[in-house]
């Protein structure tokens, strides 16, 4: 297939050799810095340092805070040492469970962890709220400081962690022996580029992604799976689901008990699923337009052929939701009304506030990522997962190290973790376009995103929409997802805020404890509520949002009919193979 070069691929210098010298230099710097732009960090640090140097009032405030904290900690330490009972100076932030063990409340460990929390609070005060510092620089400096603080936390030092000391004494060091074995195994797997320990127990097609179905369409980018009906009658309107192409599709079809696909099929829905190609270096020039045309639109066209005369409920997850929104807006602009509804899972359409991931989204960082992708032709899964781990390093890196290497407790593998280890690559051109056109330039929100030479607008979409955000999502912050209200001109926009994070909030099957959600419906002509007011005023419901969404799909369908056959042989849509297909096995 012939792909055109995008404008930013064209050389800025006089020759390929000069261009390549700059790129290779940038790649070398990126490899040394772990994929983080040294230039970006240096500029952020300089921005913060210069403005702090020119802020004597802020300096005085920080000095006074340091003195007060030192006095409070000294008083706390003395009282605790003498009486054994003192009121803590500071409590851990919500979600910080590093100091939950009872041993942290006894002397001297209580003084150690209190000192760390006070120091962490002081550094947050020092790196934020400095007059004149840009938001990006402030976020980058605090992010870097937090990485250092998380790395140096007392819980990471065996002699300073009462839980490790207690376990070592009780087990006579057996925990450290097990931890050494775990570390050796993990190091061996990392050097051999193997998947994490325990993944072997989960196999696609065996105990993952086992909902019966057939691949009824395949092109160079997707396989389209049609799932076998389990009911005599089904809703007339089928459901098309697409996940982010940076991970395998079967997060929506994990184990039978938490498969969203199975949940819908068992309740009388005809479900189709897009399974993406795992691209290699030869696919470096696949772009967003290829994914729209040969992915989303190709699947819609195939379903329209297989089930003519029926509108389609469409579902997009994360990046898949962004692509679906782009495709739907283009269809609406062009008068294509084949969509019955649009459902978006943890999908941002405004990239003004993207949370801590914003640290990786300035022009310098994007250029570095582009150069690193240019060398191979794609962005590898480990680069992506490593960046997301940094966003929650206290939990995903350091606390994991304590549990597995010092306490000797191997974290049991489960289906969602196995899926998370089964990542895919992203083509150079496509990922570069996502970073620049969406995250950096925010073209979709501003109505400047071009499809077919013309701009698209989300406000052109008028079919019902259902958006799900997760309260603890660090990839797509829920307040940014909520901004869909500012763009949507849908006849009915249902917004759900669920408990959990980016993945657990979606894999949210009924019957699980400690699950809840908030839900509201905004119709044409109704007033907009800001996100915080919405959260405060909207009632909370216990349990999973899945049943509510399934009922919503039924409500926006036109009734039931006999279950259709698989594919359409007379139109060339024959069963190519059984689900889960072939693309899902590409490594």
Coordinates of C-alpha atoms in Angstrom, one line a residue:
X1 CA 0.0 0.0 0.0
X2 CA 1.3 3.4 -0.9
X3 CA 1.5 5.9 2.0
X4 CA 2.2 9.6 1.7
X5 CA 4.6 11.3 4.0
X6 CA 3.2 13.8 6.4
X7 CA 4.5 17.4 6.3
X8 CA 6.5 17.1 9.5
X9 CA 8.4 14.1 8.1
X10 CA 10.0 16.3 5.4
X11 CA 13.5 17.4 6.1
X12 CA 14.2 20.6 7.9
X13 CA 17.9 20.5 7.1
X14 CA 19.8 20.4 3.8
X15 CA 20.5 16.7 3.6
X16 CA 19.4 13.3 4.9
X17 CA 22.8 12.9 6.6
X18 CA 22.4 16.1 8.7
X19 CA 18.8 15.2 9.6
X20 CA 19.9 11.8 10.7
X21 CA 22.8 13.1 12.8
X22 CA 20.3 15.2 14.8
X23 CA 17.9 12.4 15.1
X24 CA 20.5 9.9 16.3
X25 CA 21.8 12.4 18.8
X26 CA 18.3 12.8 20.2
X27 CA 17.8 9.0 20.2
X28 CA 21.0 8.5 22.2
X29 CA 19.9 11.2 24.7
X30 CA 16.5 9.5 25.0
X31 CA 18.0 6.2 25.7
X32 CA 20.2 7.6 28.5
X33 CA 17.3 9.5 30.1
X34 CA 14.8 6.7 29.9
X35 CA 12.7 8.4 27.2
X36 CA 12.3 11.7 29.0
X37 CA 13.5 14.8 27.2
X38 CA 16.5 16.2 29.1
X39 CA 15.9 19.6 27.3
X40 CA 12.3 19.7 28.5
X41 CA 13.3 18.9 32.1
X42 CA 16.2 21.5 32.0
X43 CA 13.9 24.2 30.7
X44 CA 11.3 23.4 33.3
X45 CA 13.9 23.4 36.1
X46 CA 15.3 26.7 34.9
X47 CA 11.9 28.2 34.7
X48 CA 11.1 27.2 38.3
X49 CA 14.6 28.1 39.7
X50 CA 14.8 31.5 38.2
X51 CA 11.3 32.5 39.3
X52 CA 11.9 31.1 42.8
X53 CA 15.1 33.0 43.0
X54 CA 13.2 36.2 42.2
X55 CA 10.5 35.5 44.8
X56 CA 11.9 36.4 48.3
X57 CA 8.4 36.2 49.7
X58 CA 8.0 32.6 48.6
X59 CA 11.5 31.8 49.9
X60 CA 10.6 33.3 53.3
X61 CA 7.4 31.3 53.4
X62 CA 9.3 28.1 52.6
X63 CA 11.8 28.8 55.3
X64 CA 9.1 29.5 57.8
X65 CA 7.3 26.3 56.8
X66 CA 10.5 24.3 57.2
X67 CA 11.1 25.7 60.7
X68 CA 7.5 25.0 61.8
X69 CA 7.7 21.4 60.4
X70 CA 11.0 20.8 62.1
X71 CA 9.6 22.0 65.5
X72 CA 6.4 19.9 65.0
X73 CA 8.4 16.8 64.2
X74 CA 10.8 17.4 67.1
X75 CA 7.9 17.8 69.5
X76 CA 6.2 14.7 68.1
X77 CA 9.4 12.6 68.4
X78 CA 9.9 13.7 72.0
X79 CA 6.3 13.0 73.0
X80 CA 6.3 9.7 71.2
X81 CA 9.6 8.6 72.8
X82 CA 8.4 9.6 76.4
X83 CA 4.8 8.6 76.3
X84 CA 4.6 6.2 73.4
X85 CA 1.4 8.0 72.3
X86 CA 1.4 11.2 70.2
X87 CA -1.0 12.8 67.8
X88 CA 0.4 12.5 64.3
X89 CA 1.6 15.8 62.6
X90 CA 0.3 14.8 59.2
X91 CA -1.7 12.0 57.6
X92 CA -0.8 10.2 54.3
X93 CA -2.7 11.5 51.2
X94 CA -5.8 9.5 50.2
X95 CA -4.7 6.5 48.3
X96 CA -1.2 6.3 49.9
X97 CA -1.1 3.0 51.6
X98 CA 2.6 2.7 52.1
X99 CA 2.3 3.3 55.9
X100 CA -0.8 1.3 56.7
X101 CA 1.1 -1.5 58.6
X102 CA 0.6 -1.1 62.4
X103 CA 4.4 -1.1 62.9
X104 CA 4.6 2.4 61.5
X105 CA 2.8 3.7 64.6
X106 CA 5.5 2.6 67.0
X107 CA 8.7 4.5 67.9
X108 CA 11.0 5.2 66.0
X109 CA 9.3 4.2 62.8
X110 CA 6.4 6.7 63.4
X111 CA 9.0 9.5 63.5
X112 CA 10.6 8.3 60.3
X113 CA 7.4 8.2 58.3
X114 CA 6.1 11.5 59.7
X115 CA 9.3 13.1 58.8
X116 CA 9.0 11.8 55.3
X117 CA 5.5 13.0 54.8
X118 CA 6.3 16.5 56.2
X119 CA 9.3 16.6 53.8
X120 CA 7.1 15.5 50.9
X121 CA 4.6 18.2 51.7
X122 CA 7.3 20.8 51.9
X123 CA 8.7 19.9 48.5
X124 CA 5.2 20.1 47.0
X125 CA 4.9 23.6 48.5
X126 CA 8.4 24.5 47.1
X127 CA 7.7 23.3 43.5
X128 CA 4.2 24.7 43.1
X129 CA 2.7 28.1 43.5
X130 CA 5.8 30.0 42.4
X131 CA 4.7 33.2 40.6
X132 CA 5.4 33.3 36.9
X133 CA 6.2 29.6 36.4
X134 CA 4.3 28.0 33.6
X135 CA 1.8 25.2 34.4
X136 CA 3.9 22.7 32.4
X137 CA 7.1 23.6 34.1
X138 CA 5.5 23.4 37.5
X139 CA 4.0 20.0 36.7
X140 CA 7.4 18.7 35.4
X141 CA 9.4 19.9 38.4
X142 CA 6.9 18.5 40.9
X143 CA 6.7 15.3 38.9
X144 CA 10.5 14.9 39.0
X145 CA 10.6 15.8 42.7
X146 CA 7.9 13.2 43.4
X147 CA 9.8 10.5 41.6
X148 CA 12.9 11.2 43.7
X149 CA 10.8 11.3 46.9
X150 CA 9.0 8.0 46.0
X151 CA 12.4 6.4 45.3
X152 CA 13.8 7.6 48.7
X153 CA 10.8 6.8 50.8
X154 CA 11.7 5.0 54.1
X155 CA 9.4 2.1 53.2
X156 CA 11.9 1.2 50.5
X157 CA 14.8 0.7 53.0
X158 CA 14.6 -2.7 54.7
X159 CA 16.0 -1.5 58.0
X160 CA 13.5 1.5 58.1
X161 CA 10.4 -0.5 57.2
X162 CA 8.9 -2.2 60.3
X163 CA 6.9 -4.6 58.2
X164 CA 10.1 -5.9 56.5
X165 CA 11.9 -6.1 59.9
X166 CA 9.1 -8.0 61.5
X167 CA 8.8 -10.4 58.5
X168 CA 12.6 -11.0 58.5
X169 CA 12.8 -11.7 62.2
X170 CA 9.7 -13.9 62.1
X171 CA 10.7 -15.9 59.0
X172 CA 14.5 -15.9 59.9
X173 CA 15.3 -14.3 56.5
X174 CA 13.2 -16.7 54.4
X175 CA 11.3 -13.7 53.0
X176 CA 14.6 -12.2 51.7
X177 CA 15.5 -15.6 50.1
X178 CA 12.2 -15.7 48.3
X179 CA 12.6 -12.1 47.3
X180 CA 16.0 -12.8 45.8
X181 CA 14.5 -15.7 43.8
X182 CA 11.7 -13.4 42.6
X183 CA 14.2 -10.7 41.6
X184 CA 16.5 -13.2 39.8
X185 CA 13.5 -14.5 37.8
X186 CA 12.3 -11.0 36.9
X187 CA 15.8 -10.0 35.9
X188 CA 16.2 -13.1 33.7
X189 CA 12.8 -12.5 32.1
X190 CA 13.6 -8.8 31.4
X191 CA 17.0 -9.7 29.8
X192 CA 15.3 -12.3 27.6
X193 CA 12.5 -9.8 26.8
X194 CA 9.9 -12.3 28.3
X195 CA 6.6 -11.6 29.9
X196 CA 6.1 -11.3 33.7
X197 CA 6.0 -14.4 35.9
X198 CA 2.6 -16.1 36.0
X199 CA 1.4 -15.0 32.6
X200 CA 1.8 -18.6 31.4
X201 CA -1.4 -19.5 33.3
X202 CA -3.5 -17.2 31.0
X203 CA -3.8 -18.1 27.3
X204 CA -5.8 -16.2 24.7
X205 CA -8.4 -18.6 23.2
X206 CA -8.1 -21.0 26.2
X207 CA -9.2 -19.0 29.3
X208 CA -9.0 -15.5 27.9
X209 CA -11.1 -14.1 25.0
X210 CA -13.2 -17.3 24.7
X211 CA -16.6 -15.9 23.9
X212 CA -17.6 -17.9 20.8
X213 CA -17.6 -16.1 17.5
X214 CA -16.2 -15.9 13.9
X215 CA -13.9 -13.5 12.1
X216 CA -16.1 -12.4 9.2
X217 CA -13.9 -9.7 7.7
X218 CA -10.2 -9.0 7.5
X219 CA -8.0 -6.4 5.9
X220 CA -4.5 -5.2 6.4
X221 CA -5.3 -3.4 9.7
X222 CA -8.3 -5.2 11.4
X223 CA -10.1 -8.4 11.9
X224 CA -13.8 -8.1 12.5
X225 CA -15.2 -10.6 14.9
X226 CA -19.0 -11.4 15.0
X227 CA -19.9 -13.2 18.3
X228 CA -22.3 -16.1 18.2
X229 CA -25.8 -15.4 19.7
X230 CA -26.8 -17.2 22.8
X231 CA -30.4 -16.1 22.7
X232 CA -33.2 -16.9 20.3
X233 CA -33.9 -13.2 19.6
X234 CA -31.6 -10.2 19.6
X235 CA -31.9 -6.5 19.5
X236 CA -32.2 -5.3 15.8
X237 CA -29.3 -2.8 16.2
X238 CA -25.9 -4.6 16.5
X239 CA -23.1 -3.3 18.8
X240 CA -19.6 -2.5 17.4
X241 CA -16.8 -2.3 19.9
X242 CA -13.2 -1.1 19.4
X243 CA -10.5 -0.7 22.0
X244 CA -7.3 1.2 21.9
X245 CA -4.8 -0.2 19.3
X246 CA -2.0 0.1 21.9
X247 CA -3.4 -3.0 23.7
X248 CA -5.2 -6.2 22.6
X249 CA -8.9 -5.9 22.3
X250 CA -9.8 -8.7 24.8
X251 CA -9.8 -6.4 27.8
X252 CA -13.5 -6.3 26.7
X253 CA -13.6 -10.1 26.6
X254 CA -11.4 -11.3 29.5
X255 CA -12.6 -14.2 31.5
X256 CA -16.2 -15.4 31.2
X257 CA -17.2 -13.8 34.5
X258 CA -15.9 -10.3 33.6
X259 CA -16.3 -10.3 29.8
X260 CA -18.4 -7.3 28.7
X261 CA -18.8 -9.0 25.3
X262 CA -20.3 -12.1 26.9
X263 CA -22.5 -9.9 29.2
X264 CA -24.1 -8.2 26.1
X265 CA -24.4 -11.4 24.0
X266 CA -26.1 -13.2 26.8
X267 CA -28.6 -10.4 27.0
X268 CA -29.6 -10.5 23.4
X269 CA -27.2 -8.2 21.6
X270 CA -25.4 -9.0 18.3
X271 CA -21.8 -7.9 19.1
X272 CA -19.0 -7.2 16.7
X273 CA -15.4 -6.5 17.8
X274 CA -12.4 -4.9 16.0
X275 CA -9.2 -6.7 16.6
X276 CA -6.2 -4.5 15.5
X277 CA -3.1 -5.6 13.7
X278 CA 0.1 -5.5 15.8
X279 CA 2.2 -3.2 13.5
X280 CA 5.8 -3.7 12.7
X281 CA 8.5 -1.5 11.1
X282 CA 6.9 -2.1 7.7
X283 CA 3.8 -0.3 8.9
X284 CA 5.6 2.9 10.0
X285 CA 3.5 5.1 7.7
X286 CA 0.1 4.0 8.8
X287 CA -1.6 7.1 10.1
X288 CA -4.8 8.2 11.8
X289 CA -6.7 8.4 8.5
X290 CA -5.7 4.8 7.8
X291 CA -7.1 3.7 11.2
X292 CA -10.3 5.7 10.5
X293 CA -10.9 4.4 7.0
X294 CA -9.5 0.8 7.2
X295 CA -10.4 0.4 10.9
X296 CA -13.6 2.0 12.2
X297 CA -15.2 2.9 8.8
X298 CA -14.3 -0.5 7.3
X299 CA -16.0 -2.3 10.2
X300 CA -19.1 -0.1 10.0
X301 CA -19.3 -0.8 6.2
X302 CA -19.0 -4.5 6.7
X303 CA -21.7 -4.6 9.4
X304 CA -24.0 -2.5 7.2
X305 CA -23.5 -5.2 4.4
X306 CA -24.0 -8.1 6.8
X307 CA -27.1 -6.5 8.5
X308 CA -28.5 -4.0 6.0
X309 CA -31.0 -1.5 7.1
X310 CA -29.9 -1.4 10.7
X311 CA -28.2 1.4 12.6
X312 CA -25.2 0.5 14.7
X313 CA -24.5 1.1 18.4
X314 CA -20.8 2.0 18.5
X315 CA -18.4 1.7 21.5
X316 CA -14.9 3.1 21.8
X317 CA -12.4 2.6 24.6
X318 CA -9.6 5.2 25.3
X319 CA -7.8 5.9 22.1
X320 CA -10.4 3.7 20.4
X321 CA -13.0 6.2 21.7
X322 CA -11.0 9.1 20.3
X323 CA -10.9 7.5 16.9
X324 CA -14.6 6.6 17.1
X325 CA -15.4 10.2 17.9
X326 CA -13.4 11.4 14.9
X327 CA -15.1 8.9 12.6
X328 CA -18.6 9.7 14.0
X329 CA -18.0 13.5 13.6
X330 CA -16.9 13.0 10.0
X331 CA -19.9 10.8 9.3
X332 CA -22.3 13.4 10.8
X333 CA -20.7 16.2 8.8
X334 CA -21.2 14.2 5.6
X335 CA -24.8 13.2 6.4
X336 CA -24.1 9.6 7.2
X337 CA -26.7 8.6 9.8
X338 CA -25.9 4.9 10.3
X339 CA -25.0 5.2 14.0
X340 CA -27.7 4.5 16.5
X341 CA -25.6 5.6 19.5
X342 CA -22.0 6.3 20.6
X343 CA -20.5 5.0 23.8
X344 CA -17.1 6.3 25.0
X345 CA -15.1 4.6 27.7
X346 CA -12.5 6.8 29.5
X347 CA -12.2 8.9 26.4
X348 CA -10.9 12.5 26.3
X349 CA -12.0 14.8 23.6
X350 CA -10.4 17.9 25.1
X351 CA -6.7 17.7 25.8
X352 CA -6.2 20.9 27.7
X353 CA -5.9 19.2 31.1
X354 CA -4.5 15.6 30.8
X355 CA -3.3 15.1 34.3
X356 CA 0.3 14.1 35.1
X357 CA 0.8 12.7 31.6
X358 CA 1.1 16.3 30.5
X359 CA 4.7 16.1 31.6
X360 CA 5.3 13.9 28.5
X361 CA 3.4 16.1 26.1
X362 CA 5.4 19.2 25.4
X363 CA 7.0 19.9 22.0
X364 CA 10.5 18.7 23.2
X365 CA 9.2 15.5 24.6
X366 CA 7.1 14.8 21.5
X367 CA 10.1 15.4 19.3
X368 CA 12.2 13.0 21.3
X369 CA 9.5 10.3 21.1
X370 CA 9.1 10.9 17.4
X371 CA 12.9 10.4 16.9
X372 CA 12.9 7.2 19.0
X373 CA 10.0 5.9 17.0
X374 CA 11.6 7.0 13.7
X375 CA 14.5 4.6 14.3
X376 CA 12.3 1.5 14.6
X377 CA 9.2 2.6 12.8
X378 CA 7.0 2.1 15.9
X379 CA 6.6 2.8 19.6
X380 CA 7.1 -0.3 21.6
X381 CA 4.8 -1.5 24.4
X382 CA 7.5 -1.3 27.0
X383 CA 8.1 2.4 26.4
X384 CA 4.4 3.1 26.8
X385 CA 3.9 0.9 29.9
X386 CA 7.1 2.4 31.5
X387 CA 5.7 5.9 31.2
X388 CA 2.4 4.9 32.7
X389 CA 4.2 3.2 35.6
X390 CA 6.1 6.4 36.4
X391 CA 2.7 8.2 36.8
X392 CA 2.0 5.9 39.8
X393 CA 5.6 4.9 40.7
X394 CA 4.8 4.6 44.4
X395 CA 2.3 1.8 43.8
X396 CA 3.5 0.2 40.5
X397 CA 7.3 0.3 41.1
X398 CA 8.4 0.8 44.7
X399 CA 5.5 -0.8 46.7
X400 CA 5.7 -3.7 44.3
X401 CA 9.4 -4.0 45.0
X402 CA 8.8 -4.0 48.7
X403 CA 6.1 -6.7 48.5
X404 CA 7.9 -9.0 46.1
X405 CA 11.6 -8.6 46.8
X406 CA 11.7 -7.7 50.6
X407 CA 8.6 -9.4 51.9
X408 CA 8.8 -12.3 49.4
X409 CA 5.1 -12.2 48.5
X410 CA 4.8 -12.7 44.7
X411 CA 1.8 -10.7 43.5
X412 CA -0.6 -13.3 42.1
X413 CA -1.3 -12.9 38.4
X414 CA -4.8 -12.4 37.3
X415 CA -6.5 -11.9 33.9
X416 CA -6.3 -8.1 33.8
X417 CA -2.6 -8.2 34.6
X418 CA -2.0 -10.8 32.0
X419 CA -3.8 -8.7 29.4
X420 CA -1.8 -5.6 30.5
X421 CA 1.4 -7.6 29.7
X422 CA 0.2 -8.4 26.2
X423 CA 0.7 -5.0 24.6
X424 CA 1.1 -4.0 21.0
X425 CA 3.2 -1.5 19.1
X426 CA 2.0 1.8 17.6
X427 CA 3.1 3.0 14.1
X428 CA 5.4 5.9 13.9
X429 CA 3.2 8.1 11.8
X430 CA -0.1 7.4 13.6
X431 CA 1.3 7.9 17.1
X432 CA 3.1 11.1 16.1
X433 CA -0.2 12.4 14.7
X434 CA -2.0 11.6 18.0
X435 CA 0.6 13.4 20.0
X436 CA 0.8 16.5 17.9
X437 CA -2.7 16.9 16.5
X438 CA -4.5 16.0 19.7
X439 CA -2.3 16.3 22.8
X440 CA -0.2 19.2 21.7
X441 CA -2.4 21.2 19.3
X442 CA -5.8 20.0 20.7
X443 CA -7.3 20.2 17.2
X444 CA -10.3 18.1 18.0
X445 CA -11.6 20.3 20.7
X446 CA -10.9 23.4 18.8
X447 CA -12.8 22.2 15.7
X448 CA -9.6 22.2 13.6
X449 CA -9.1 18.5 13.1
X450 CA -9.1 17.8 9.4
X451 CA -10.7 14.7 7.8
X452 CA -10.8 14.5 4.0
X453 CA -9.5 18.1 3.7
X454 CA -12.3 19.6 5.9
X455 CA -12.6 20.3 9.6
X456 CA -14.9 18.2 11.8
X457 CA -16.8 19.1 14.8
X458 CA -18.2 17.0 17.7
X459 CA -21.2 19.3 17.8
X460 CA -22.4 17.8 14.5
X461 CA -23.0 14.5 16.3
X462 CA -26.7 14.3 17.3
X463 CA -27.3 10.6 18.1
X464 CA -27.5 9.6 21.8
X465 CA -24.1 9.4 23.6
X466 CA -23.1 7.5 26.7
X467 CA -19.7 8.5 28.3
X468 CA -18.0 6.6 31.2
X469 CA -15.2 8.1 33.2
X470 CA -13.3 6.6 36.2
X471 CA -12.7 8.6 39.3
X472 CA -9.1 7.3 39.8
X473 CA -8.1 7.4 36.2
X474 CA -4.6 8.8 35.7
X475 CA -4.6 8.3 31.9
X476 CA -7.9 10.1 31.1
X477 CA -8.8 12.3 34.1
X478 CA -12.5 12.3 34.7
X479 CA -12.8 16.1 34.7
X480 CA -11.3 16.2 31.2
X481 CA -13.7 13.4 30.0
X482 CA -16.6 15.4 31.5
X483 CA -15.7 18.3 29.1
X484 CA -17.5 16.3 26.4
X485 CA -20.5 18.3 27.7
X486 CA -19.0 21.5 26.3
X487 CA -18.7 20.0 22.8
X488 CA -21.7 17.7 22.5
X489 CA -24.9 18.7 20.8
X490 CA -26.3 15.3 21.2
X491 CA -30.0 14.9 21.8
X492 CA -29.1 13.0 25.0
X493 CA -25.7 12.7 26.7
X494 CA -25.5 10.2 29.6
X495 CA -22.4 10.6 31.8
X496 CA -21.3 8.0 34.3
X497 CA -18.5 8.5 36.8
X498 CA -17.5 5.1 38.1
X499 CA -15.2 3.9 40.9
X500 CA -11.8 2.5 40.0
X501 CA -9.2 3.5 37.5
X502 CA -8.7 3.5 33.8
X503 CA -9.1 -0.3 33.4
X504 CA -10.8 -1.5 36.6
X505 CA -13.5 1.2 36.1
X506 CA -14.5 -0.4 32.8
X507 CA -14.0 -4.1 33.7
X508 CA -16.6 -3.5 36.3
X509 CA -18.9 -6.6 36.2
X510 CA -21.9 -6.9 38.5
X511 CA -21.4 -8.7 41.8
X512 CA -18.0 -7.2 42.7
X513 CA -17.8 -5.5 46.2
X514 CA -16.9 -1.9 46.7
X515 CA -18.2 -0.7 43.3
X516 CA -20.3 2.4 42.8
X517 CA -21.1 5.0 40.2
X518 CA -22.8 8.4 39.6
X519 CA -25.0 9.0 36.6
X520 CA -26.8 11.9 35.0
X521 CA -28.5 12.6 31.7
X522 CA -28.1 15.9 29.9
X523 CA -30.6 16.7 27.2
X524 CA -30.7 19.4 24.6
X525 CA -31.5 22.8 26.1
X526 CA -30.5 21.9 29.6
X527 CA -28.0 24.0 31.6
X528 CA -24.4 22.9 32.0
X529 CA -23.0 22.1 35.4
X530 CA -19.3 22.4 36.1
X531 CA -17.6 19.1 37.0
X532 CA -17.2 19.6 40.8
X533 CA -20.8 20.8 41.2
X534 CA -21.9 17.8 39.2
X535 CA -20.0 15.4 41.4
X536 CA -21.4 17.0 44.5
X537 CA -25.0 17.0 43.4
X538 CA -25.3 13.8 41.5
X539 CA -26.5 10.8 43.4
X540 CA -24.3 7.7 43.9
X541 CA -25.4 4.2 43.2
X542 CA -23.9 1.0 44.5
X543 CA -22.8 -1.7 42.2
X544 CA -21.8 -1.9 38.5
X545 CA -22.9 0.5 35.7
X546 CA -23.0 -2.4 33.2
X547 CA -26.8 -3.2 33.7
X548 CA -27.7 0.5 33.4
X549 CA -25.7 0.7 30.1
X550 CA -27.2 -2.5 28.7
X551 CA -30.7 -1.2 29.5
X552 CA -29.8 2.1 27.8
X553 CA -28.8 0.2 24.7
X554 CA -32.1 -1.6 24.7
X555 CA -34.0 1.7 25.2
X556 CA -32.2 3.2 22.1
X557 CA -32.9 0.1 20.0
X558 CA -36.0 -0.6 17.8
X559 CA -37.0 -4.0 19.2
X560 CA -36.1 -7.6 18.8
X561 CA -35.8 -10.1 16.0
X562 CA -34.5 -13.6 15.3
X563 CA -30.8 -14.0 15.8
X564 CA -29.0 -13.3 12.4
X565 CA -26.6 -15.8 10.8
X566 CA -22.8 -15.4 11.1
X567 CA -21.5 -13.1 8.4
X568 CA -23.2 -13.0 5.0
X569 CA -21.9 -15.6 2.6
X570 CA -23.8 -14.3 -0.4
X571 CA -21.9 -10.9 0.0
X572 CA -18.5 -12.4 0.6
X573 CA -18.5 -12.2 4.4
X574 CA -17.6 -15.8 5.2
X575 CA -16.3 -17.2 8.5
X576 CA -12.5 -16.8 8.0
X577 CA -11.7 -18.5 11.3
X578 CA -12.9 -18.8 14.9
X579 CA -12.7 -16.0 17.4
X580 CA -10.4 -14.7 18.7
X581 CA -8.9 -14.6 15.2
X582 CA -5.2 -14.3 14.2
X583 CA -4.2 -10.7 14.8
X584 CA -4.6 -11.1 18.5
X585 CA -1.7 -13.6 18.6
X586 CA 0.8 -11.3 16.9
X587 CA 3.7 -10.5 19.2

